[in-house]
PDB file of N, CA and C in Angstrom:
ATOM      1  N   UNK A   1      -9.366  48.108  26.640  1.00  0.00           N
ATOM      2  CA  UNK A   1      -8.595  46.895  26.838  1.00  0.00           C
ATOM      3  C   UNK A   1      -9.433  45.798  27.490  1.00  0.00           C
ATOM      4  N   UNK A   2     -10.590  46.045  28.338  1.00  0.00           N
ATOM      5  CA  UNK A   2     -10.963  45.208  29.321  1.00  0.00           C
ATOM      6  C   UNK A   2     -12.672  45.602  28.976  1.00  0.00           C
ATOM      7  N   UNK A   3     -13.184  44.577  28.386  1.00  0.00           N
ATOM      8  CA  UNK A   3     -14.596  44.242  27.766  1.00  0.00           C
ATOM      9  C   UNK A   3     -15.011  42.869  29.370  1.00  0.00           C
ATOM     10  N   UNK A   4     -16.206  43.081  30.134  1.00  0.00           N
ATOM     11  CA  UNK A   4     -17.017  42.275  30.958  1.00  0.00           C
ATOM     12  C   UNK A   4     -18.221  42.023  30.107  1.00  0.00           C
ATOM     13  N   UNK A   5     -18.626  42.775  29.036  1.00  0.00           N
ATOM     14  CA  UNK A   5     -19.783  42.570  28.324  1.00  0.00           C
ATOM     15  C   UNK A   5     -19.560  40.930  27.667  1.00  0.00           C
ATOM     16  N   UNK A   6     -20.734  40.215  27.456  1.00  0.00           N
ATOM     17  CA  UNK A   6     -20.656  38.865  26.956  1.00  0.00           C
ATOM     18  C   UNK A   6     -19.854  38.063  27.295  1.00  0.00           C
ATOM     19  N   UNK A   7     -19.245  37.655  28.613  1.00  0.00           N
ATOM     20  CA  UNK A   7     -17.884  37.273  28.856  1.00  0.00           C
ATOM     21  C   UNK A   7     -18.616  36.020  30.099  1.00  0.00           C
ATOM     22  N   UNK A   8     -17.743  35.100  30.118  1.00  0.00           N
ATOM     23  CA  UNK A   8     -18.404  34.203  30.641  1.00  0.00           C
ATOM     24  C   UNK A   8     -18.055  34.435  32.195  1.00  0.00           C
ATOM     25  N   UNK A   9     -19.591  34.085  32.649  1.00  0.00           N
ATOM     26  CA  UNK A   9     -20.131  34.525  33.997  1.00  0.00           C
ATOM     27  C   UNK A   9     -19.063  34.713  34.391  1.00  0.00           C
ATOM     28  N   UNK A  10     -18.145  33.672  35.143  1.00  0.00           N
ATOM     29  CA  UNK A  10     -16.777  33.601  36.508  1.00  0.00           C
ATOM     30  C   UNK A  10     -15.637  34.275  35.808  1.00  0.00           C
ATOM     31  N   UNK A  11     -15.541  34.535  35.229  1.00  0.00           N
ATOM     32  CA  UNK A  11     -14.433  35.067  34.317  1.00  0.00           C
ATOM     33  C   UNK A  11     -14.308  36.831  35.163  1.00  0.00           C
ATOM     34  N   UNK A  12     -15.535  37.160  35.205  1.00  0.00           N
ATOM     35  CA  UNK A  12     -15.860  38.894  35.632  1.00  0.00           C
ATOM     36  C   UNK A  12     -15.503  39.097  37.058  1.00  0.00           C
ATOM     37  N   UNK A  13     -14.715  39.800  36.796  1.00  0.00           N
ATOM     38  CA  UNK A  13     -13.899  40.304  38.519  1.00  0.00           C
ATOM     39  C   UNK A  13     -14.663  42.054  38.344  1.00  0.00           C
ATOM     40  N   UNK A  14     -15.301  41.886  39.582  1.00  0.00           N
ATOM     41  CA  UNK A  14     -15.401  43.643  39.786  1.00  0.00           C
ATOM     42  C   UNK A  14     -14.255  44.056  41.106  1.00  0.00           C
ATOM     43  N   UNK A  15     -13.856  45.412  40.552  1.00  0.00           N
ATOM     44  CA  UNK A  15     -12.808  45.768  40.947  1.00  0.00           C
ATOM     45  C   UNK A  15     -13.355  47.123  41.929  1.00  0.00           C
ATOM     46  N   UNK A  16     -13.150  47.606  43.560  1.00  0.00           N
ATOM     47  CA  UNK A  16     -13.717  48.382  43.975  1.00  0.00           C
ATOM     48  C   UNK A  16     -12.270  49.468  44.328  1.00  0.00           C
ATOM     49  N   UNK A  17     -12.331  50.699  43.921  1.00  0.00           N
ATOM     50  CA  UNK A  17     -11.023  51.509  44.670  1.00  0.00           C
ATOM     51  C   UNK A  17     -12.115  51.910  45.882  1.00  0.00           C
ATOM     52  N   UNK A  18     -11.108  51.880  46.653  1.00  0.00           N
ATOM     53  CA  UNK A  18     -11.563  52.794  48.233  1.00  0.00           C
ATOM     54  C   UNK A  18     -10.694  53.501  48.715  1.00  0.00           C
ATOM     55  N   UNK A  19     -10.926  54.619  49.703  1.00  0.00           N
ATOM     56  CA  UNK A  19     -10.555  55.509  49.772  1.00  0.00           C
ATOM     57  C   UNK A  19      -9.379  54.510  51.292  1.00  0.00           C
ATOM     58  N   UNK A  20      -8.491  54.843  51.300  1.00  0.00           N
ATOM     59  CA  UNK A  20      -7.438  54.087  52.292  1.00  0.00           C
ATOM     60  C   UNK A  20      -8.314  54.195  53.845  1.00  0.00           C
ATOM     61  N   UNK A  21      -9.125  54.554  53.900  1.00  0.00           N
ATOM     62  CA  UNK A  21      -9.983  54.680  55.481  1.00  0.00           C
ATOM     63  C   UNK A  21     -11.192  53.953  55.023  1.00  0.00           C
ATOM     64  N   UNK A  22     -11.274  53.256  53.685  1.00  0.00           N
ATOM     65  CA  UNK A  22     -12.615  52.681  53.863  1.00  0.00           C
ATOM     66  C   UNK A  22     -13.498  53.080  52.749  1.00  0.00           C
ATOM     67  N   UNK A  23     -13.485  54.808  52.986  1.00  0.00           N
ATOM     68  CA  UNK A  23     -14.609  55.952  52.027  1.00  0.00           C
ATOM     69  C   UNK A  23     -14.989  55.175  50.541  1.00  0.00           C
ATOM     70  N   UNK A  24     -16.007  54.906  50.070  1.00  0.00           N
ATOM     71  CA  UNK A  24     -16.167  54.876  48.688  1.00  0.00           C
ATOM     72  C   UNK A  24     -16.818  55.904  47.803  1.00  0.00           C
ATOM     73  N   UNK A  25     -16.115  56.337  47.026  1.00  0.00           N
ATOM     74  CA  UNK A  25     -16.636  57.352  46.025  1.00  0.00           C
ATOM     75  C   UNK A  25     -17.896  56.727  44.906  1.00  0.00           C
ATOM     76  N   UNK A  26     -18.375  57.233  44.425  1.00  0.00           N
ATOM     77  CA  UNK A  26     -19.228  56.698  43.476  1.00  0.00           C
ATOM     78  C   UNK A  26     -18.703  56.674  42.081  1.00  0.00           C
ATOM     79  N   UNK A  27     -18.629  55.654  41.176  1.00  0.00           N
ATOM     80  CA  UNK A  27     -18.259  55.379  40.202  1.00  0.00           C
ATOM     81  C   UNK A  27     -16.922  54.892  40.447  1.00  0.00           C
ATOM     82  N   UNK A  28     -16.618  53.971  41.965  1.00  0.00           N
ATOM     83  CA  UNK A  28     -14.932  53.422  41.957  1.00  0.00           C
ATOM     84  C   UNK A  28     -15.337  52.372  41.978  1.00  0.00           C
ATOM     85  N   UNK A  29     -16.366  51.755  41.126  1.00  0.00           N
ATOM     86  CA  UNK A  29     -16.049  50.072  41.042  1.00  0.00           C
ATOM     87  C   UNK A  29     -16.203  49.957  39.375  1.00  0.00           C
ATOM     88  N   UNK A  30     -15.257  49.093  38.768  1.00  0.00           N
ATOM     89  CA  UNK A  30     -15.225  48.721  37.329  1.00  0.00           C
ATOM     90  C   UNK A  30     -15.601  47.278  37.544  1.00  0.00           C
ATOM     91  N   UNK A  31     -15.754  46.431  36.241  1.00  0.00           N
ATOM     92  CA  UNK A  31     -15.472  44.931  35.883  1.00  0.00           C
ATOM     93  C   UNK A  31     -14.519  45.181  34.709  1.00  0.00           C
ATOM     94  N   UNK A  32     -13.717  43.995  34.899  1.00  0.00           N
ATOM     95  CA  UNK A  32     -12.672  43.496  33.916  1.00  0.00           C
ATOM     96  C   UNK A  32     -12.801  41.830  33.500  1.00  0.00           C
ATOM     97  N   UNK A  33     -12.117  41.823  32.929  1.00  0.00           N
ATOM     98  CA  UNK A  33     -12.301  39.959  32.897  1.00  0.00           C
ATOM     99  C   UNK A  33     -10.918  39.765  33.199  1.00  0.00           C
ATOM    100  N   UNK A  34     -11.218  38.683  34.315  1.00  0.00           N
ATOM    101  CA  UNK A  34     -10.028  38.443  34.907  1.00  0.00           C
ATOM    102  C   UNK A  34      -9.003  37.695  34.452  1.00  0.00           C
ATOM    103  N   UNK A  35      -9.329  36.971  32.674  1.00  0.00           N
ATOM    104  CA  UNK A  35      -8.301  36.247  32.025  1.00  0.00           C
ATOM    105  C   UNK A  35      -7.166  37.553  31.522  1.00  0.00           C
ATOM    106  N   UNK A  36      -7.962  38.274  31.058  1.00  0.00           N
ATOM    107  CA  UNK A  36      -7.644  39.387  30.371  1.00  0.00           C
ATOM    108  C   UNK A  36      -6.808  40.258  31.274  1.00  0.00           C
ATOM    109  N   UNK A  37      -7.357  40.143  32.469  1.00  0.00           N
ATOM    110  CA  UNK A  37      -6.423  41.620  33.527  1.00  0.00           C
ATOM    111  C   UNK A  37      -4.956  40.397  33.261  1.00  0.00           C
ATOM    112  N   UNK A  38      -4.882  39.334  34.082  1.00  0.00           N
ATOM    113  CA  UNK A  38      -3.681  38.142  34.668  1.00  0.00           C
ATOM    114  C   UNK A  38      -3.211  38.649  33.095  1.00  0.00           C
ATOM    115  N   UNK A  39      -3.666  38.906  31.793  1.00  0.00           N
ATOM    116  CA  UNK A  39      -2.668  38.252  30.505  1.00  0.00           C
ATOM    117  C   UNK A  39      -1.729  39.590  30.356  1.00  0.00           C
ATOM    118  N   UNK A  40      -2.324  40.724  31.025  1.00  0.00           N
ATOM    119  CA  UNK A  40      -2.017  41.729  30.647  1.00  0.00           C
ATOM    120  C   UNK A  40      -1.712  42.681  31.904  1.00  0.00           C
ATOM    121  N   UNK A  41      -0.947  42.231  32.800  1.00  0.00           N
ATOM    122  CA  UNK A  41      -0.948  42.111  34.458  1.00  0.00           C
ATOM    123  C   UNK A  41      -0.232  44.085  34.738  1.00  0.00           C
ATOM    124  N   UNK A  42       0.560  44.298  34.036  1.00  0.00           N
ATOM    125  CA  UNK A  42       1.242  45.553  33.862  1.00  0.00           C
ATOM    126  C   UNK A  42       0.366  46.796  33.480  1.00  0.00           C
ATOM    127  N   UNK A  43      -0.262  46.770  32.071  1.00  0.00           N
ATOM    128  CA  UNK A  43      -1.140  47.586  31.405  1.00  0.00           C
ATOM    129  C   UNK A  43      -2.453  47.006  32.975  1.00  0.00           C
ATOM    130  N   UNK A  44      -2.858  46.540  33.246  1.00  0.00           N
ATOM    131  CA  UNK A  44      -4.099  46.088  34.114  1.00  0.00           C
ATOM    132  C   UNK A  44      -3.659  47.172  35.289  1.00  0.00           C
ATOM    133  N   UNK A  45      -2.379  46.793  35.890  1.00  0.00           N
ATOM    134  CA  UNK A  45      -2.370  48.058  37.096  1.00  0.00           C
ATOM    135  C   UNK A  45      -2.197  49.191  36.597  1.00  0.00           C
ATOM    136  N   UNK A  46      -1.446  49.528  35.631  1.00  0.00           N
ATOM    137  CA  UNK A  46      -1.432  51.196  35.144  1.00  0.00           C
ATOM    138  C   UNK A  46      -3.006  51.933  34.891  1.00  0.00           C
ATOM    139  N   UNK A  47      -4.190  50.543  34.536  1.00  0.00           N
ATOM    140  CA  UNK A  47      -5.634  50.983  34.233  1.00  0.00           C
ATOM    141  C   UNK A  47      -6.105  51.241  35.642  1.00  0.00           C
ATOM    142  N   UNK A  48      -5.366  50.479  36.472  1.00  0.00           N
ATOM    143  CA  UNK A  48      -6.437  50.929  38.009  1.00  0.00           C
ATOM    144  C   UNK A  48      -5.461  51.971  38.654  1.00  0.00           C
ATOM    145  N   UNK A  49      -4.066  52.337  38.715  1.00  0.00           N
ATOM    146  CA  UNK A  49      -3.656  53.331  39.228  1.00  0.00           C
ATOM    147  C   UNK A  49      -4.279  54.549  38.359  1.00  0.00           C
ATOM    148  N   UNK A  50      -4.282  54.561  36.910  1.00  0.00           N
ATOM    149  CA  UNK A  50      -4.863  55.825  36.345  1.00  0.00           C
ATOM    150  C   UNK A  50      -6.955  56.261  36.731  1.00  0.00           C
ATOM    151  N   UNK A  51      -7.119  55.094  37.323  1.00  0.00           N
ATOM    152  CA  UNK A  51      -8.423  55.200  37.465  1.00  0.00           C
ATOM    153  C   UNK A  51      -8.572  55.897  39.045  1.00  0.00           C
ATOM    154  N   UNK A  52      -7.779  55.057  40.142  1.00  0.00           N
ATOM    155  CA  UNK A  52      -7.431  55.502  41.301  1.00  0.00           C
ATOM    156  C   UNK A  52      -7.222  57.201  41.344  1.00  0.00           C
ATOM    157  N   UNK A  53      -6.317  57.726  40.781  1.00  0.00           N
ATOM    158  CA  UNK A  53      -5.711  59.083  40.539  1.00  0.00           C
ATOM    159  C   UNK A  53      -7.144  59.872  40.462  1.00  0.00           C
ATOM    160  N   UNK A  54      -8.601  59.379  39.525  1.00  0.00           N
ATOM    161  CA  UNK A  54      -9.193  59.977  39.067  1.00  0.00           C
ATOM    162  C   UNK A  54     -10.196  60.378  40.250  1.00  0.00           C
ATOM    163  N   UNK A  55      -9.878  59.634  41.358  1.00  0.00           N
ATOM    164  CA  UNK A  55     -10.864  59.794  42.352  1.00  0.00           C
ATOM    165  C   UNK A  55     -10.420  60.253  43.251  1.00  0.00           C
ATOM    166  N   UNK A  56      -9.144  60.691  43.241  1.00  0.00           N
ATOM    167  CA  UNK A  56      -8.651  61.351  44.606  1.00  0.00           C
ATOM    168  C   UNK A  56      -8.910  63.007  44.495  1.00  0.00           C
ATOM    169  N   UNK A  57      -8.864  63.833  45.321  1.00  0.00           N
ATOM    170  CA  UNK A  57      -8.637  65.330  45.256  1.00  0.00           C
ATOM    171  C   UNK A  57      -7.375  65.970  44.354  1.00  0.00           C
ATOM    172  N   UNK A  58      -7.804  66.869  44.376  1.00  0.00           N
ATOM    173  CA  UNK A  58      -7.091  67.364  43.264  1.00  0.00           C
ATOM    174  C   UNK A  58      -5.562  68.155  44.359  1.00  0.00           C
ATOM    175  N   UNK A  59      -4.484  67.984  43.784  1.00  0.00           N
ATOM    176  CA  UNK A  59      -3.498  68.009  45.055  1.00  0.00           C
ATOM    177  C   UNK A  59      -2.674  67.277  45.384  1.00  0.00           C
ATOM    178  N   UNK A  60      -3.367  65.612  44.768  1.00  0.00           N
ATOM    179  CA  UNK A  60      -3.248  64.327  45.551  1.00  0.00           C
ATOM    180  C   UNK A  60      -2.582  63.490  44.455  1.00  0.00           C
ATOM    181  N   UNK A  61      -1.919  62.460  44.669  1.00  0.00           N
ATOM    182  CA  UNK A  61      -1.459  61.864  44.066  1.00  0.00           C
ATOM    183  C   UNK A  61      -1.313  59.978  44.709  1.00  0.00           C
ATOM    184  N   UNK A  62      -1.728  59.367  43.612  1.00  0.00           N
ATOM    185  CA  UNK A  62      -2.047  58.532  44.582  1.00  0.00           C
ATOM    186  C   UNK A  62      -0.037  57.457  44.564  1.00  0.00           C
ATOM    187  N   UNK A  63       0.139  57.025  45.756  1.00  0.00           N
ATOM    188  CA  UNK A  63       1.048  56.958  46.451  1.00  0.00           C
ATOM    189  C   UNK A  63       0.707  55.316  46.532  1.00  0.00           C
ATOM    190  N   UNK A  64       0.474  54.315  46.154  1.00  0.00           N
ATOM    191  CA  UNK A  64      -0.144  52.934  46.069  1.00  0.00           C
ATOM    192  C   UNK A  64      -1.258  52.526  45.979  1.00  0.00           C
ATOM    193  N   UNK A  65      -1.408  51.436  45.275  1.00  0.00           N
ATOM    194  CA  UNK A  65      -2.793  50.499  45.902  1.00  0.00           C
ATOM    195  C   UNK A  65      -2.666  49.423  46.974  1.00  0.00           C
ATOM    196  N   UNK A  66      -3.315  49.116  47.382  1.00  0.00           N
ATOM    197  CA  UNK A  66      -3.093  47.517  47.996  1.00  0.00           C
ATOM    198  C   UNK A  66      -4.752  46.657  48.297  1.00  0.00           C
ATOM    199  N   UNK A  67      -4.442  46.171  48.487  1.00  0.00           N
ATOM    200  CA  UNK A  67      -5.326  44.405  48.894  1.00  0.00           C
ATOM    201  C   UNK A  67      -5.164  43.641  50.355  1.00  0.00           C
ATOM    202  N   UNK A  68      -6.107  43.587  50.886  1.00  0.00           N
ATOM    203  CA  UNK A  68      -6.132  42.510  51.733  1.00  0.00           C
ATOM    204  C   UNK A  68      -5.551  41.049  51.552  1.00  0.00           C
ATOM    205  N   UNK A  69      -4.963  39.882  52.526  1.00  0.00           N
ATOM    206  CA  UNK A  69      -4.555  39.179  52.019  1.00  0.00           C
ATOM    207  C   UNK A  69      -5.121  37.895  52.922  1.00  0.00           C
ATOM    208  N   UNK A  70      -5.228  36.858  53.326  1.00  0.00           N
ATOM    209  CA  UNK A  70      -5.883  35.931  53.682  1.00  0.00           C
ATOM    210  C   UNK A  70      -6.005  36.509  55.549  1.00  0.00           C
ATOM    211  N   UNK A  71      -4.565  37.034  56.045  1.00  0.00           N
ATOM    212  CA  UNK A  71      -4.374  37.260  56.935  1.00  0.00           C
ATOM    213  C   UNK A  71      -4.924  38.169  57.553  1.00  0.00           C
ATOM    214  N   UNK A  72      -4.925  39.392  56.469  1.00  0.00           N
ATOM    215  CA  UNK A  72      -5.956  40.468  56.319  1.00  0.00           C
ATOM    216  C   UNK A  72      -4.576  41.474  56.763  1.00  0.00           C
ATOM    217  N   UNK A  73      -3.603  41.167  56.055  1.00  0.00           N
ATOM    218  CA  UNK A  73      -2.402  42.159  55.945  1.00  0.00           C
ATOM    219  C   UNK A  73      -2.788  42.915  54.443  1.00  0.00           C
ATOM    220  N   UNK A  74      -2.389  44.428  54.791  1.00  0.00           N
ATOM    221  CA  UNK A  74      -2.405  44.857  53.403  1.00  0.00           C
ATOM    222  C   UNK A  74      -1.121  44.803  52.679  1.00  0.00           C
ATOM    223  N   UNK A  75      -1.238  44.723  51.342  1.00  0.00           N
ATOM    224  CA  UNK A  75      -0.231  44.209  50.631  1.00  0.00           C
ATOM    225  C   UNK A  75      -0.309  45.120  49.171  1.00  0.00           C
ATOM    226  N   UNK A  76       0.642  45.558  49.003  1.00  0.00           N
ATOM    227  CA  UNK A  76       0.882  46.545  47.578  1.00  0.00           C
ATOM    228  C   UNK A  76       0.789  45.781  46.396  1.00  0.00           C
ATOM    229  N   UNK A  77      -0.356  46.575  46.125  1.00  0.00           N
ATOM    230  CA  UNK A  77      -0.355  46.243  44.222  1.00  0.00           C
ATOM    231  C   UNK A  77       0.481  46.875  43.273  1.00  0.00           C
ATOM    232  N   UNK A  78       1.060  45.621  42.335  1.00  0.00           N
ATOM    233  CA  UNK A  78       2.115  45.948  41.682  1.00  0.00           C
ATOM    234  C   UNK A  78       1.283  44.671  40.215  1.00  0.00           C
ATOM    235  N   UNK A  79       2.462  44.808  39.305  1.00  0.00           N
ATOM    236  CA  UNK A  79       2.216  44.063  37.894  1.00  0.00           C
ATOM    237  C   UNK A  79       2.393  42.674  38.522  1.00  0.00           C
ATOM    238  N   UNK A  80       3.462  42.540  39.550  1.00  0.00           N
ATOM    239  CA  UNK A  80       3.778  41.554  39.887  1.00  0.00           C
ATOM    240  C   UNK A  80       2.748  40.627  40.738  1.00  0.00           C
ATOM    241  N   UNK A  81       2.419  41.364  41.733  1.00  0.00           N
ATOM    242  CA  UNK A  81       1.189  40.954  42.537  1.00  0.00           C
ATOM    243  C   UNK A  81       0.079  40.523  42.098  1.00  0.00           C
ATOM    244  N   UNK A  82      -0.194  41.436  40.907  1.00  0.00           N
ATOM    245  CA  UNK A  82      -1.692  41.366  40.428  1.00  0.00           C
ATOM    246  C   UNK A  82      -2.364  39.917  40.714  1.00  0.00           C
ATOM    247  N   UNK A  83      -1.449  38.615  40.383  1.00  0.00           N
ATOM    248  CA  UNK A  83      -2.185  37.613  40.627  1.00  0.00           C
ATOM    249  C   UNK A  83      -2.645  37.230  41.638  1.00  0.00           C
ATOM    250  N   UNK A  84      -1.776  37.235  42.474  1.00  0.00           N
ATOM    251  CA  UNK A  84      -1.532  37.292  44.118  1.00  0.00           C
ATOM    252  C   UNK A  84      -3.040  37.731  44.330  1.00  0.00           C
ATOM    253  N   UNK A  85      -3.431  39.371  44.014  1.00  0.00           N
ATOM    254  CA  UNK A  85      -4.499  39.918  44.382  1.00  0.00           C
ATOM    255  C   UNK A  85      -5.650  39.250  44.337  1.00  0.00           C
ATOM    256  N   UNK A  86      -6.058  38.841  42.754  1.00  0.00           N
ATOM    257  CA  UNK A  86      -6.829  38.399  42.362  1.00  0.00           C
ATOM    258  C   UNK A  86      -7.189  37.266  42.993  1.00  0.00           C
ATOM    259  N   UNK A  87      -5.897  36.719  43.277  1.00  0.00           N
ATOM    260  CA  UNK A  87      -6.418  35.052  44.243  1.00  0.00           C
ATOM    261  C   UNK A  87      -7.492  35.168  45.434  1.00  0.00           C
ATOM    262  N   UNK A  88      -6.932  36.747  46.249  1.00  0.00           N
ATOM    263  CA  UNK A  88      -7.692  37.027  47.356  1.00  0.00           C
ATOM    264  C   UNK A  88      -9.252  37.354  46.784  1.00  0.00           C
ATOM    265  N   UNK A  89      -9.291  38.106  45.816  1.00  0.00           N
ATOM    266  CA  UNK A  89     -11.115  38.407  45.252  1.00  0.00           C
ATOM    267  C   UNK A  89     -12.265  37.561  46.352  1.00  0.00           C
ATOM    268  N   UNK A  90     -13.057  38.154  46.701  1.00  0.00           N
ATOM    269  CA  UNK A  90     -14.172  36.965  47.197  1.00  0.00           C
ATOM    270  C   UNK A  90     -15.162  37.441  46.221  1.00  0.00           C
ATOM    271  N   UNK A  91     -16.359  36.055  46.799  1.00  0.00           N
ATOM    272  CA  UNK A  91     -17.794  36.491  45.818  1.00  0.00           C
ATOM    273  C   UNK A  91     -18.578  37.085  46.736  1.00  0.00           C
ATOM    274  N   UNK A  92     -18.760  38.377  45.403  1.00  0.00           N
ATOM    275  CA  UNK A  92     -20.097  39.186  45.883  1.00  0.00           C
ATOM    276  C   UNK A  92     -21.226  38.892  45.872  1.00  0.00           C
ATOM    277  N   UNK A  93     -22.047  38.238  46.731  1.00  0.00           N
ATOM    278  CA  UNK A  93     -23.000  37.403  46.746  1.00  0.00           C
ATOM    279  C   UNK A  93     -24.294  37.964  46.088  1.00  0.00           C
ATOM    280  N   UNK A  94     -24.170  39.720  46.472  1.00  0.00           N
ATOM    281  CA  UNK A  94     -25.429  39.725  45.528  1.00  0.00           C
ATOM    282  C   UNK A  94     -25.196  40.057  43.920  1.00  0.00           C
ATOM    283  N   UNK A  95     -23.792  40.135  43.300  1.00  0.00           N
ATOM    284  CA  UNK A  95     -23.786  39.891  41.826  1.00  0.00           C
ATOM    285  C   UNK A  95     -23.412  38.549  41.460  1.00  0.00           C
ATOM    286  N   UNK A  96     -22.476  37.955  42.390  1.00  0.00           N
ATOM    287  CA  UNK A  96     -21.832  36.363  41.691  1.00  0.00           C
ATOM    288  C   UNK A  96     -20.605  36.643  41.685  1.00  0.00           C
ATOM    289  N   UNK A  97     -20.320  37.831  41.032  1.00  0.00           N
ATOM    290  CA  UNK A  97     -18.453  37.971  40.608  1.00  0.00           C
ATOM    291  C   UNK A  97     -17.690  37.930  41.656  1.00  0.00           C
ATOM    292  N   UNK A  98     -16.995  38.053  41.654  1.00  0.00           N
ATOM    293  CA  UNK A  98     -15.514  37.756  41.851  1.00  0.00           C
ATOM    294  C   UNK A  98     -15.244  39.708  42.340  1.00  0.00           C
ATOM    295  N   UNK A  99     -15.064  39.752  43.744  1.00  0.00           N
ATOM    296  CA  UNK A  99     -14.747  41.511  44.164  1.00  0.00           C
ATOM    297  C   UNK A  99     -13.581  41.373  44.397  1.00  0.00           C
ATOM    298  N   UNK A 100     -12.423  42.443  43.897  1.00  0.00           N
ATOM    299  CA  UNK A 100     -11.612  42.798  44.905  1.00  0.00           C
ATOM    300  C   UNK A 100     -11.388  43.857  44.952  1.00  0.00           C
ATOM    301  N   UNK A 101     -10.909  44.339  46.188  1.00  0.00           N
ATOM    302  CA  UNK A 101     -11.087  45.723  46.887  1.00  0.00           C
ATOM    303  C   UNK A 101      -9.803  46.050  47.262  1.00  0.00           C
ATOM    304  N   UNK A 102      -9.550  47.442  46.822  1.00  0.00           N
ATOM    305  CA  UNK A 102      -7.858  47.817  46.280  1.00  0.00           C
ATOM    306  C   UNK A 102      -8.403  49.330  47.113  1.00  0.00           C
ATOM    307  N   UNK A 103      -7.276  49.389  48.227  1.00  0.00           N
ATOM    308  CA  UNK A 103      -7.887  50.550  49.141  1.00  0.00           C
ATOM    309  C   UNK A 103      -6.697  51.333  48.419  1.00  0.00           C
ATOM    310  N   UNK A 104      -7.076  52.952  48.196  1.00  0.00           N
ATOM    311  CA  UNK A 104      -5.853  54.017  47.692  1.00  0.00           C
ATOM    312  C   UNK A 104      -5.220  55.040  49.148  1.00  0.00           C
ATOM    313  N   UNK A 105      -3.992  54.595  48.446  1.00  0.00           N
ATOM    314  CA  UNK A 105      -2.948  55.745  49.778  1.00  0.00           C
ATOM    315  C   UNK A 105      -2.586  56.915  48.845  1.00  0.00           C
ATOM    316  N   UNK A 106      -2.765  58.203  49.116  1.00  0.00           N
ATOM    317  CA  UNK A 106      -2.169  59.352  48.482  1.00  0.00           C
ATOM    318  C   UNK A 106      -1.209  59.946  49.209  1.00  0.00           C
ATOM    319  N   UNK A 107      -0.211  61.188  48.549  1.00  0.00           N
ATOM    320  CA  UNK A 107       0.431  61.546  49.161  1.00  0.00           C
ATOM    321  C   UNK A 107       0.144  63.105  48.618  1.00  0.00           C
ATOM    322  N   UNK A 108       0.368  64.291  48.987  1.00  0.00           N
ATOM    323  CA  UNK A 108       0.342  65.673  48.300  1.00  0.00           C
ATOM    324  C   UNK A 108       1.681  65.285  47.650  1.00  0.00           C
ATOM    325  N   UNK A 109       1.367  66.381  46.478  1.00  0.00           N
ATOM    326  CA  UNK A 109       1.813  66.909  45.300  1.00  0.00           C
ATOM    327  C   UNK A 109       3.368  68.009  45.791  1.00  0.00           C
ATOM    328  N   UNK A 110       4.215  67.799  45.484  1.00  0.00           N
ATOM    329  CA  UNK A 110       5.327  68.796  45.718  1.00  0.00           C
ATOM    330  C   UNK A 110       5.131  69.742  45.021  1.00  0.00           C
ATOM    331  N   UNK A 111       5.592  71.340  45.399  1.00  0.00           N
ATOM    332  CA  UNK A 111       5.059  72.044  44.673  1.00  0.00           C
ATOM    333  C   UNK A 111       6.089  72.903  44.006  1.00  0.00           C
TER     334      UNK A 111
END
């Protein structure tokens, strides 16, 4: 759904999951193009909650995303939000793009 290849420079949002304390796993940052995530705001969070899920322990289930917000309140990502989020993105100075950083809350698995 979400091509960063050939896409014009500012357009590319890299997207980082973190672990809700901070932790980063390796391979939790994607790029998307950020016309493309906003057009498609629903399918866009179901791609980062199914991506989120992929990095948690097995057990785990992930239980939200969220975002920092100017205030530096965290705030739940939803289809609805997504823009909201994106507004917060800053630039990553040593690529150019556009980061935002979506910390994951899990909860265990009922059994």
């Amino acid at each position: 759904l979400f091509r960063a290849a050939m896409a014009d420079f500012h357009d590319v949002l890299m997207i980082e999951l973190v672990a809700s304390n901070g932790a980063v796993k390796e391979d939790a940052s994607f790029h998307v193009l950020a016309s493309e995530l906003l057009g498609h705001a629903e399918q866009g969070y179901e791609e980062m909650l199914r991506r989120a899920q992929g990095l948690v322990a097995e057990g785990e289930e992930v239980s939200r995303l969220t975002y920092l917000d100017d205030e530096g309140d965290q705030c739940t990502l939803n289809g609805r939000t997504l823009k909201d989020a994106v507004d917060f993105a800053e630039l990553d100075q040593a690529t150019g793009y556009l980061k935002l950083r979506l910390a994951i809350f899990v909860m265990g698995k009922s059994r």
